[in-house]
């Protein structure tokens, strides 16, 4: 398929595909006529990248998943490097959740000292 069809099927733009190509995430194959050509495997790569980006992964963090798919694995998250990225992302999310809980607690204390009602913790329903 050509670049426009791949972009439409992947729900992205041709500009994005060219950018992925420049970053080495998407192969740069050309047909005899000089046009970029893609196949279903490329669509699978794009879907993997888009899903990970929807989860908050930056583009470089998708690279191990793309490489895993290119190595012939049916899923991009079945390789050790992909699993390591998952672990790092979970650690990042846990740290952010901890920071948000701390900020929420401090704001709750300020509200209570300002004469407001002590807020309930949305995560567990108990007062802070």
mmCIF file of N, CA and C in Angstrom:
data_model
loop_
_atom_site.group_PDB
_atom_site.id
_atom_site.type_symbol
_atom_site.label_atom_id
_atom_site.label_comp_id
_atom_site.label_asym_id
_atom_site.label_seq_id
_atom_site.Cartn_x
_atom_site.Cartn_y
_atom_site.Cartn_z
ATOM 1 N N UNK A 1 0.843 -1.175 0.000
ATOM 2 C CA UNK A 1 0.000 0.000 0.000
ATOM 3 C C UNK A 1 0.888 1.237 0.000
ATOM 4 N N UNK A 2 0.327 2.335 -0.431
ATOM 5 C CA UNK A 2 1.078 3.588 -0.475
ATOM 6 C C UNK A 2 0.881 4.362 0.827
ATOM 7 N N UNK A 3 1.646 5.409 0.983
ATOM 8 C CA UNK A 3 1.698 6.140 2.240
ATOM 9 C C UNK A 3 0.341 6.716 2.650
ATOM 10 N N UNK A 4 -0.425 7.219 1.685
ATOM 11 C CA UNK A 4 -1.730 7.784 2.011
ATOM 12 C C UNK A 4 -2.692 6.745 2.550
ATOM 13 N N UNK A 5 -2.682 5.566 1.962
ATOM 14 C CA UNK A 5 -3.558 4.493 2.427
ATOM 15 C C UNK A 5 -3.140 4.021 3.822
ATOM 16 N N UNK A 6 -1.834 3.876 4.037
ATOM 17 C CA UNK A 6 -1.359 3.463 5.353
ATOM 18 C C UNK A 6 -1.748 4.496 6.409
ATOM 19 N N UNK A 7 -1.567 5.765 6.095
ATOM 20 C CA UNK A 7 -1.926 6.830 7.043
ATOM 21 C C UNK A 7 -3.409 6.762 7.382
ATOM 22 N N UNK A 8 -4.247 6.597 6.374
ATOM 23 C CA UNK A 8 -5.692 6.527 6.607
ATOM 24 C C UNK A 8 -6.048 5.311 7.459
ATOM 25 N N UNK A 9 -5.485 4.175 7.147
ATOM 26 C CA UNK A 9 -5.802 2.959 7.903
ATOM 27 C C UNK A 9 -5.285 3.017 9.332
ATOM 28 N N UNK A 10 -4.187 3.735 9.542
ATOM 29 C CA UNK A 10 -3.604 3.836 10.881
ATOM 30 C C UNK A 10 -4.192 5.012 11.667
ATOM 31 N N UNK A 11 -4.976 5.852 11.002
ATOM 32 C CA UNK A 11 -5.564 6.996 11.679
ATOM 33 C C UNK A 11 -4.551 8.081 11.997
ATOM 34 N N UNK A 12 -3.612 8.287 11.104
ATOM 35 C CA UNK A 12 -2.583 9.302 11.309
ATOM 36 C C UNK A 12 -2.371 10.063 10.006
ATOM 37 N N UNK A 13 -1.304 10.819 9.918
ATOM 38 C CA UNK A 13 -1.028 11.615 8.726
ATOM 39 C C UNK A 13 0.210 11.097 8.010
ATOM 40 N N UNK A 14 0.323 11.454 6.750
ATOM 41 C CA UNK A 14 1.520 11.073 5.997
ATOM 42 C C UNK A 14 2.754 11.770 6.575
ATOM 43 N N UNK A 15 2.569 12.960 7.101
ATOM 44 C CA UNK A 15 3.686 13.674 7.724
ATOM 45 C C UNK A 15 4.223 12.883 8.922
ATOM 46 N N UNK A 16 3.316 12.346 9.730
ATOM 47 C CA UNK A 16 3.725 11.537 10.880
ATOM 48 C C UNK A 16 4.484 10.300 10.415
ATOM 49 N N UNK A 17 4.003 9.666 9.364
ATOM 50 C CA UNK A 17 4.683 8.469 8.851
ATOM 51 C C UNK A 17 6.090 8.804 8.380
ATOM 52 N N UNK A 18 6.229 9.929 7.695
ATOM 53 C CA UNK A 18 7.564 10.336 7.245
ATOM 54 C C UNK A 18 8.477 10.607 8.448
ATOM 55 N N UNK A 19 7.913 11.180 9.495
ATOM 56 C CA UNK A 19 8.697 11.436 10.711
ATOM 57 C C UNK A 19 9.141 10.110 11.342
ATOM 58 N N UNK A 20 8.226 9.156 11.452
ATOM 59 C CA UNK A 20 8.581 7.840 11.994
ATOM 60 C C UNK A 20 9.666 7.190 11.143
ATOM 61 N N UNK A 21 9.559 7.362 9.851
ATOM 62 C CA UNK A 21 10.568 6.822 8.945
ATOM 63 C C UNK A 21 11.923 7.480 9.223
ATOM 64 N N UNK A 22 11.926 8.797 9.412
ATOM 65 C CA UNK A 22 13.186 9.501 9.669
ATOM 66 C C UNK A 22 13.804 9.081 10.999
ATOM 67 N N UNK A 23 12.983 8.638 11.938
ATOM 68 C CA UNK A 23 13.461 8.176 13.247
ATOM 69 C C UNK A 23 13.817 6.694 13.236
ATOM 70 N N UNK A 24 13.625 6.019 12.111
ATOM 71 C CA UNK A 24 13.980 4.615 11.994
ATOM 72 C C UNK A 24 12.952 3.655 12.562
ATOM 73 N N UNK A 25 11.751 4.155 12.847
ATOM 74 C CA UNK A 25 10.702 3.289 13.398
ATOM 75 C C UNK A 25 9.870 2.625 12.300
ATOM 76 N N UNK A 26 9.850 3.213 11.153
ATOM 77 C CA UNK A 26 9.070 2.695 10.030
ATOM 78 C C UNK A 26 10.031 2.484 8.865
ATOM 79 N N UNK A 27 9.970 1.331 8.200
ATOM 80 C CA UNK A 27 10.912 1.079 7.101
ATOM 81 C C UNK A 27 10.683 2.040 5.933
ATOM 82 N N UNK A 28 11.761 2.305 5.237
ATOM 83 C CA UNK A 28 11.706 3.211 4.090
ATOM 84 C C UNK A 28 11.898 2.411 2.806
ATOM 85 N N UNK A 29 10.861 1.658 2.446
ATOM 86 C CA UNK A 29 10.931 0.873 1.210
ATOM 87 C C UNK A 29 10.317 1.688 0.073
ATOM 88 N N UNK A 30 10.880 1.528 -1.104
ATOM 89 C CA UNK A 30 10.368 2.238 -2.270
ATOM 90 C C UNK A 30 10.085 1.233 -3.380
ATOM 91 N N UNK A 31 8.972 1.468 -4.060
ATOM 92 C CA UNK A 31 8.640 0.640 -5.215
ATOM 93 C C UNK A 31 9.457 1.063 -6.425
ATOM 94 N N UNK A 32 9.261 0.375 -7.535
ATOM 95 C CA UNK A 32 9.990 0.691 -8.765
ATOM 96 C C UNK A 32 9.708 2.107 -9.240
ATOM 97 N N UNK A 33 8.516 2.606 -8.918
ATOM 98 C CA UNK A 33 8.148 3.950 -9.339
ATOM 99 C C UNK A 33 8.651 5.029 -8.381
ATOM 100 N N UNK A 34 9.353 4.630 -7.314
ATOM 101 C CA UNK A 34 9.908 5.577 -6.357
ATOM 102 C C UNK A 34 8.992 5.920 -5.200
ATOM 103 N N UNK A 35 7.760 5.428 -5.230
ATOM 104 C CA UNK A 35 6.812 5.708 -4.150
ATOM 105 C C UNK A 35 7.091 4.791 -2.964
ATOM 106 N N UNK A 36 6.829 5.326 -1.788
ATOM 107 C CA UNK A 36 6.953 4.508 -0.583
ATOM 108 C C UNK A 36 5.917 3.397 -0.653
ATOM 109 N N UNK A 37 6.320 2.205 -0.191
ATOM 110 C CA UNK A 37 5.384 1.082 -0.146
ATOM 111 C C UNK A 37 5.401 0.474 1.258
ATOM 112 N N UNK A 38 4.216 0.041 1.673
ATOM 113 C CA UNK A 38 4.044 -0.514 3.007
ATOM 114 C C UNK A 38 3.187 -1.760 2.934
ATOM 115 N N UNK A 39 3.221 -2.564 4.008
ATOM 116 C CA UNK A 39 2.400 -3.766 4.051
ATOM 117 C C UNK A 39 1.690 -3.860 5.401
ATOM 118 N N UNK A 40 1.017 -4.968 5.627
ATOM 119 C CA UNK A 40 0.246 -5.157 6.861
ATOM 120 C C UNK A 40 1.141 -5.149 8.104
ATOM 121 N N UNK A 41 2.379 -5.626 7.971
ATOM 122 C CA UNK A 41 3.302 -5.594 9.109
ATOM 123 C C UNK A 41 3.592 -4.154 9.532
ATOM 124 N N UNK A 42 3.695 -3.273 8.552
ATOM 125 C CA UNK A 42 3.924 -1.860 8.864
ATOM 126 C C UNK A 42 2.714 -1.267 9.590
ATOM 127 N N UNK A 43 1.530 -1.665 9.177
ATOM 128 C CA UNK A 43 0.322 -1.208 9.862
ATOM 129 C C UNK A 43 0.324 -1.700 11.314
ATOM 130 N N UNK A 44 0.759 -2.935 11.522
ATOM 131 C CA UNK A 44 0.840 -3.477 12.879
ATOM 132 C C UNK A 44 1.835 -2.678 13.726
ATOM 133 N N UNK A 45 2.978 -2.312 13.129
ATOM 134 C CA UNK A 45 3.960 -1.481 13.828
ATOM 135 C C UNK A 45 3.334 -0.149 14.246
ATOM 136 N N UNK A 46 2.630 0.464 13.320
ATOM 137 C CA UNK A 46 2.003 1.752 13.617
ATOM 138 C C UNK A 46 0.966 1.641 14.713
ATOM 139 N N UNK A 47 0.185 0.593 14.677
ATOM 140 C CA UNK A 47 -0.830 0.401 15.726
ATOM 141 C C UNK A 47 -0.167 0.217 17.088
ATOM 142 N N UNK A 48 0.951 -0.488 17.120
ATOM 143 C CA UNK A 48 1.693 -0.671 18.371
ATOM 144 C C UNK A 48 2.183 0.681 18.878
ATOM 145 N N UNK A 49 2.766 1.471 17.999
ATOM 146 C CA UNK A 49 3.275 2.790 18.382
ATOM 147 C C UNK A 49 2.142 3.668 18.903
ATOM 148 N N UNK A 50 1.036 3.702 18.178
ATOM 149 C CA UNK A 50 -0.099 4.556 18.570
ATOM 150 C C UNK A 50 -0.680 4.136 19.919
ATOM 151 N N UNK A 51 -0.807 2.833 20.134
ATOM 152 C CA UNK A 51 -1.336 2.346 21.414
ATOM 153 C C UNK A 51 -0.436 2.769 22.561
ATOM 154 N N UNK A 52 0.863 2.592 22.389
ATOM 155 C CA UNK A 52 1.805 2.968 23.440
ATOM 156 C C UNK A 52 1.785 4.476 23.691
ATOM 157 N N UNK A 53 1.688 5.249 22.630
ATOM 158 C CA UNK A 53 1.616 6.697 22.815
ATOM 159 C C UNK A 53 0.320 7.091 23.523
ATOM 160 N N UNK A 54 -0.760 6.393 23.240
ATOM 161 C CA UNK A 54 -2.013 6.648 23.958
ATOM 162 C C UNK A 54 -1.859 6.369 25.449
ATOM 163 N N UNK A 55 -0.972 5.431 25.806
ATOM 164 C CA UNK A 55 -0.699 5.105 27.203
ATOM 165 C C UNK A 55 0.277 6.086 27.850
ATOM 166 N N UNK A 56 0.815 7.018 27.068
ATOM 167 C CA UNK A 56 1.737 8.011 27.613
ATOM 168 C C UNK A 56 3.208 7.731 27.353
ATOM 169 N N UNK A 57 3.523 6.749 26.531
ATOM 170 C CA UNK A 57 4.909 6.454 26.197
ATOM 171 C C UNK A 57 5.377 7.485 25.174
ATOM 172 N N UNK A 58 6.620 7.958 25.315
ATOM 173 C CA UNK A 58 7.128 8.843 24.270
ATOM 174 C C UNK A 58 7.610 7.986 23.101
ATOM 175 N N UNK A 59 7.881 8.636 22.012
ATOM 176 C CA UNK A 59 8.186 7.903 20.782
ATOM 177 C C UNK A 59 9.402 6.996 20.940
ATOM 178 N N UNK A 60 10.417 7.470 21.601
ATOM 179 C CA UNK A 60 11.624 6.643 21.756
ATOM 180 C C UNK A 60 11.345 5.403 22.603
ATOM 181 N N UNK A 61 10.423 5.508 23.545
ATOM 182 C CA UNK A 61 10.078 4.350 24.375
ATOM 183 C C UNK A 61 9.376 3.262 23.569
ATOM 184 N N UNK A 62 8.870 3.582 22.403
ATOM 185 C CA UNK A 62 8.202 2.577 21.573
ATOM 186 C C UNK A 62 9.198 1.724 20.784
ATOM 187 N N UNK A 63 10.422 2.199 20.681
ATOM 188 C CA UNK A 63 11.416 1.515 19.839
ATOM 189 C C UNK A 63 11.599 0.032 20.184
ATOM 190 N N UNK A 64 11.752 -0.372 21.458
ATOM 191 C CA UNK A 64 11.920 -1.807 21.739
ATOM 192 C C UNK A 64 10.725 -2.651 21.286
ATOM 193 N N UNK A 65 9.531 -2.091 21.332
ATOM 194 C CA UNK A 65 8.339 -2.820 20.892
ATOM 195 C C UNK A 65 8.361 -3.000 19.373
ATOM 196 N N UNK A 66 8.760 -1.946 18.668
ATOM 197 C CA UNK A 66 8.872 -2.014 17.209
ATOM 198 C C UNK A 66 9.940 -3.032 16.822
ATOM 199 N N UNK A 67 11.079 -2.979 17.489
ATOM 200 C CA UNK A 67 12.155 -3.922 17.185
ATOM 201 C C UNK A 67 11.734 -5.357 17.475
ATOM 202 N N UNK A 68 10.947 -5.547 18.508
ATOM 203 C CA UNK A 68 10.450 -6.881 18.848
ATOM 204 C C UNK A 68 9.553 -7.416 17.728
ATOM 205 N N UNK A 69 8.663 -6.560 17.244
ATOM 206 C CA UNK A 69 7.799 -6.974 16.128
ATOM 207 C C UNK A 69 8.630 -7.270 14.882
ATOM 208 N N UNK A 70 9.586 -6.419 14.601
ATOM 209 C CA UNK A 70 10.441 -6.623 13.417
ATOM 210 C C UNK A 70 11.249 -7.911 13.517
ATOM 211 N N UNK A 71 11.550 -8.337 14.736
ATOM 212 C CA UNK A 71 12.318 -9.573 14.933
ATOM 213 C C UNK A 71 11.455 -10.810 14.712
ATOM 214 N N UNK A 72 10.170 -10.597 14.446
ATOM 215 C CA UNK A 72 9.300 -11.721 14.133
ATOM 216 C C UNK A 72 8.404 -12.181 15.261
ATOM 217 N N UNK A 73 8.438 -11.502 16.380
ATOM 218 C CA UNK A 73 7.549 -11.864 17.485
ATOM 219 C C UNK A 73 6.130 -11.401 17.158
ATOM 220 N N UNK A 74 5.145 -12.217 17.483
ATOM 221 C CA UNK A 74 3.763 -11.846 17.124
ATOM 222 C C UNK A 74 3.247 -10.624 17.883
ATOM 223 N N UNK A 75 3.812 -10.350 19.048
ATOM 224 C CA UNK A 75 3.436 -9.186 19.852
ATOM 225 C C UNK A 75 4.703 -8.403 20.182
ATOM 226 N N UNK A 76 4.588 -7.093 20.168
ATOM 227 C CA UNK A 76 5.751 -6.254 20.424
ATOM 228 C C UNK A 76 6.185 -6.191 21.867
ATOM 229 N N UNK A 77 5.391 -6.750 22.752
ATOM 230 C CA UNK A 77 5.760 -6.667 24.167
ATOM 231 C C UNK A 77 6.229 -8.006 24.731
ATOM 232 N N UNK A 78 6.649 -8.899 23.865
ATOM 233 C CA UNK A 78 7.089 -10.213 24.329
ATOM 234 C C UNK A 78 8.608 -10.327 24.459
ATOM 235 N N UNK A 79 9.339 -9.243 24.212
ATOM 236 C CA UNK A 79 10.798 -9.268 24.291
ATOM 237 C C UNK A 79 11.270 -8.628 25.602
ATOM 238 N N UNK A 80 12.422 -9.041 26.096
ATOM 239 C CA UNK A 80 12.933 -8.488 27.356
ATOM 240 C C UNK A 80 13.049 -6.957 27.364
ATOM 241 N N UNK A 81 13.484 -6.358 26.273
ATOM 242 C CA UNK A 81 13.628 -4.891 26.234
ATOM 243 C C UNK A 81 12.274 -4.205 26.358
ATOM 244 N N UNK A 82 11.243 -4.784 25.770
ATOM 245 C CA UNK A 82 9.894 -4.217 25.873
ATOM 246 C C UNK A 82 9.387 -4.330 27.301
ATOM 247 N N UNK A 83 9.619 -5.460 27.921
ATOM 248 C CA UNK A 83 9.194 -5.657 29.303
ATOM 249 C C UNK A 83 9.905 -4.676 30.238
ATOM 250 N N UNK A 84 11.158 -4.387 29.948
ATOM 251 C CA UNK A 84 11.903 -3.414 30.756
ATOM 252 C C UNK A 84 11.284 -2.022 30.635
ATOM 253 N N UNK A 85 10.846 -1.675 29.437
ATOM 254 C CA UNK A 85 10.191 -0.370 29.250
ATOM 255 C C UNK A 85 8.883 -0.338 30.025
ATOM 256 N N UNK A 86 8.114 -1.411 29.985
ATOM 257 C CA UNK A 86 6.880 -1.477 30.780
ATOM 258 C C UNK A 86 7.187 -1.253 32.267
ATOM 259 N N UNK A 87 8.216 -1.921 32.758
ATOM 260 C CA UNK A 87 8.564 -1.793 34.181
ATOM 261 C C UNK A 87 8.949 -0.353 34.533
ATOM 262 N N UNK A 88 9.767 0.268 33.668
ATOM 263 C CA UNK A 88 10.158 1.659 33.912
ATOM 264 C C UNK A 88 8.945 2.585 33.903
ATOM 265 N N UNK A 89 8.029 2.349 32.981
ATOM 266 C CA UNK A 89 6.843 3.204 32.890
ATOM 267 C C UNK A 89 5.976 3.031 34.129
ATOM 268 N N UNK A 90 5.816 1.799 34.608
ATOM 269 C CA UNK A 90 5.045 1.588 35.833
ATOM 270 C C UNK A 90 5.705 2.283 37.020
ATOM 271 N N UNK A 91 7.027 2.232 37.097
ATOM 272 C CA UNK A 91 7.738 2.939 38.171
ATOM 273 C C UNK A 91 7.485 4.444 38.087
ATOM 274 N N UNK A 92 7.523 4.997 36.869
ATOM 275 C CA UNK A 92 7.249 6.422 36.678
ATOM 276 C C UNK A 92 5.832 6.762 37.124
ATOM 277 N N UNK A 93 4.885 5.935 36.730
ATOM 278 C CA UNK A 93 3.487 6.183 37.103
ATOM 279 C C UNK A 93 3.286 6.086 38.611
ATOM 280 N N UNK A 94 3.912 5.096 39.240
ATOM 281 C CA UNK A 94 3.813 4.972 40.696
ATOM 282 C C UNK A 94 4.370 6.213 41.387
ATOM 283 N N UNK A 95 5.488 6.724 40.890
ATOM 284 C CA UNK A 95 6.079 7.935 41.478
ATOM 285 C C UNK A 95 5.138 9.124 41.302
ATOM 286 N N UNK A 96 4.545 9.258 40.120
ATOM 287 C CA UNK A 96 3.598 10.361 39.884
ATOM 288 C C UNK A 96 2.374 10.250 40.776
ATOM 289 N N UNK A 97 1.879 9.044 40.936
ATOM 290 C CA UNK A 97 0.717 8.832 41.812
ATOM 291 C C UNK A 97 1.077 9.232 43.243
ATOM 292 N N UNK A 98 2.268 8.866 43.689
ATOM 293 C CA UNK A 98 2.717 9.251 45.024
ATOM 294 C C UNK A 98 2.808 10.761 45.182
ATOM 295 N N UNK A 99 3.357 11.426 44.173
ATOM 296 C CA UNK A 99 3.452 12.887 44.214
ATOM 297 C C UNK A 99 2.063 13.521 44.260
ATOM 298 N N UNK A 100 1.154 13.021 43.448
ATOM 299 C CA UNK A 100 -0.204 13.574 43.432
ATOM 300 C C UNK A 100 -0.913 13.358 44.763
ATOM 301 N N UNK A 101 -0.719 12.201 45.367
ATOM 302 C CA UNK A 101 -1.326 11.949 46.686
ATOM 303 C C UNK A 101 -0.786 12.932 47.725
ATOM 304 N N UNK A 102 0.509 13.186 47.663
ATOM 305 C CA UNK A 102 1.132 14.115 48.602
ATOM 306 C C UNK A 102 0.587 15.530 48.402
ATOM 307 N N UNK A 103 0.503 15.965 47.178
ATOM 308 C CA UNK A 103 -0.031 17.300 46.887
ATOM 309 C C UNK A 103 -1.480 17.400 47.336
ATOM 310 N N UNK A 104 -2.260 16.359 47.063
ATOM 311 C CA UNK A 104 -3.669 16.363 47.469
ATOM 312 C C UNK A 104 -3.795 16.468 48.984
ATOM 313 N N UNK A 105 -2.957 15.749 49.695
ATOM 314 C CA UNK A 105 -2.994 15.790 51.161
ATOM 315 C C UNK A 105 -2.653 17.188 51.669
ATOM 316 N N UNK A 106 -1.647 17.816 51.086
ATOM 317 C CA UNK A 106 -1.267 19.166 51.517
ATOM 318 C C UNK A 106 -2.375 20.174 51.238
ATOM 319 N N UNK A 107 -3.007 20.058 50.094
ATOM 320 C CA UNK A 107 -4.129 20.958 49.782
ATOM 321 C C UNK A 107 -5.289 20.707 50.739
ATOM 322 N N UNK A 108 -5.535 19.439 51.058
ATOM 323 C CA UNK A 108 -6.596 19.113 52.013
ATOM 324 C C UNK A 108 -6.360 19.737 53.371
ATOM 325 N N UNK A 109 -5.113 19.714 53.840
ATOM 326 C CA UNK A 109 -4.765 20.323 55.120
ATOM 327 C C UNK A 109 -5.006 21.831 55.059
ATOM 328 N N UNK A 110 -4.610 22.448 53.963
ATOM 329 C CA UNK A 110 -4.802 23.900 53.826
ATOM 330 C C UNK A 110 -6.284 24.251 53.803
ATOM 331 N N UNK A 111 -7.081 23.435 53.126
ATOM 332 C CA UNK A 111 -8.525 23.674 53.104
ATOM 333 C C UNK A 111 -9.102 23.549 54.508
ATOM 334 N N UNK A 112 -8.688 22.525 55.229
ATOM 335 C CA UNK A 112 -9.206 22.315 56.584
ATOM 336 C C UNK A 112 -8.809 23.469 57.503
ATOM 337 N N UNK A 113 -7.582 23.950 57.390
ATOM 338 C CA UNK A 113 -7.143 25.052 58.251
ATOM 339 C C UNK A 113 -7.761 26.373 57.836
ATOM 340 N N UNK A 114 -8.241 26.458 56.604
ATOM 341 C CA UNK A 114 -8.896 27.676 56.133
ATOM 342 C C UNK A 114 -10.367 27.706 56.524
ATOM 343 N N UNK A 115 -10.838 26.677 57.192
ATOM 344 C CA UNK A 115 -12.219 26.656 57.658
ATOM 345 C C UNK A 115 -13.150 25.812 56.816
ATOM 346 N N UNK A 116 -12.620 25.151 55.834
ATOM 347 C CA UNK A 116 -13.444 24.261 55.010
ATOM 348 C C UNK A 116 -13.557 22.901 55.659
ATOM 349 N N UNK A 117 -14.390 22.095 55.108
ATOM 350 C CA UNK A 117 -14.552 20.719 55.597
ATOM 351 C C UNK A 117 -13.326 19.906 55.204
ATOM 352 N N UNK A 118 -12.904 18.965 56.036
ATOM 353 C CA UNK A 118 -11.814 18.084 55.612
ATOM 354 C C UNK A 118 -12.278 17.240 54.435
ATOM 355 N N UNK A 119 -11.527 17.230 53.368
ATOM 356 C CA UNK A 119 -11.943 16.501 52.168
ATOM 357 C C UNK A 119 -11.813 14.991 52.328
ATOM 358 N N UNK A 120 -12.652 14.298 51.605
ATOM 359 C CA UNK A 120 -12.545 12.842 51.556
ATOM 360 C C UNK A 120 -11.521 12.485 50.495
ATOM 361 N N UNK A 121 -10.820 11.430 50.760
ATOM 362 C CA UNK A 121 -9.877 10.918 49.779
ATOM 363 C C UNK A 121 -10.648 10.187 48.712
ATOM 364 N N UNK A 122 -10.517 10.633 47.469
ATOM 365 C CA UNK A 122 -11.270 10.028 46.374
ATOM 366 C C UNK A 122 -10.847 8.591 46.110
ATOM 367 N N UNK A 123 -9.658 8.245 46.510
ATOM 368 C CA UNK A 123 -9.175 6.892 46.225
ATOM 369 C C UNK A 123 -9.735 5.871 47.201
ATOM 370 N N UNK A 124 -10.009 6.302 48.421
ATOM 371 C CA UNK A 124 -10.484 5.328 49.398
ATOM 372 C C UNK A 124 -11.696 5.761 50.164
ATOM 373 N N UNK A 125 -12.150 6.977 49.993
ATOM 374 C CA UNK A 125 -13.348 7.465 50.666
ATOM 375 C C UNK A 125 -13.129 7.924 52.090
ATOM 376 N N UNK A 126 -11.934 7.749 52.663
ATOM 377 C CA UNK A 126 -11.700 8.168 54.042
ATOM 378 C C UNK A 126 -11.209 9.611 54.091
ATOM 379 N N UNK A 127 -11.363 10.234 55.262
ATOM 380 C CA UNK A 127 -10.865 11.591 55.426
ATOM 381 C C UNK A 127 -9.341 11.576 55.431
ATOM 382 N N UNK A 128 -8.782 12.683 54.994
ATOM 383 C CA UNK A 128 -7.316 12.813 55.010
ATOM 384 C C UNK A 128 -6.844 13.248 56.374
#
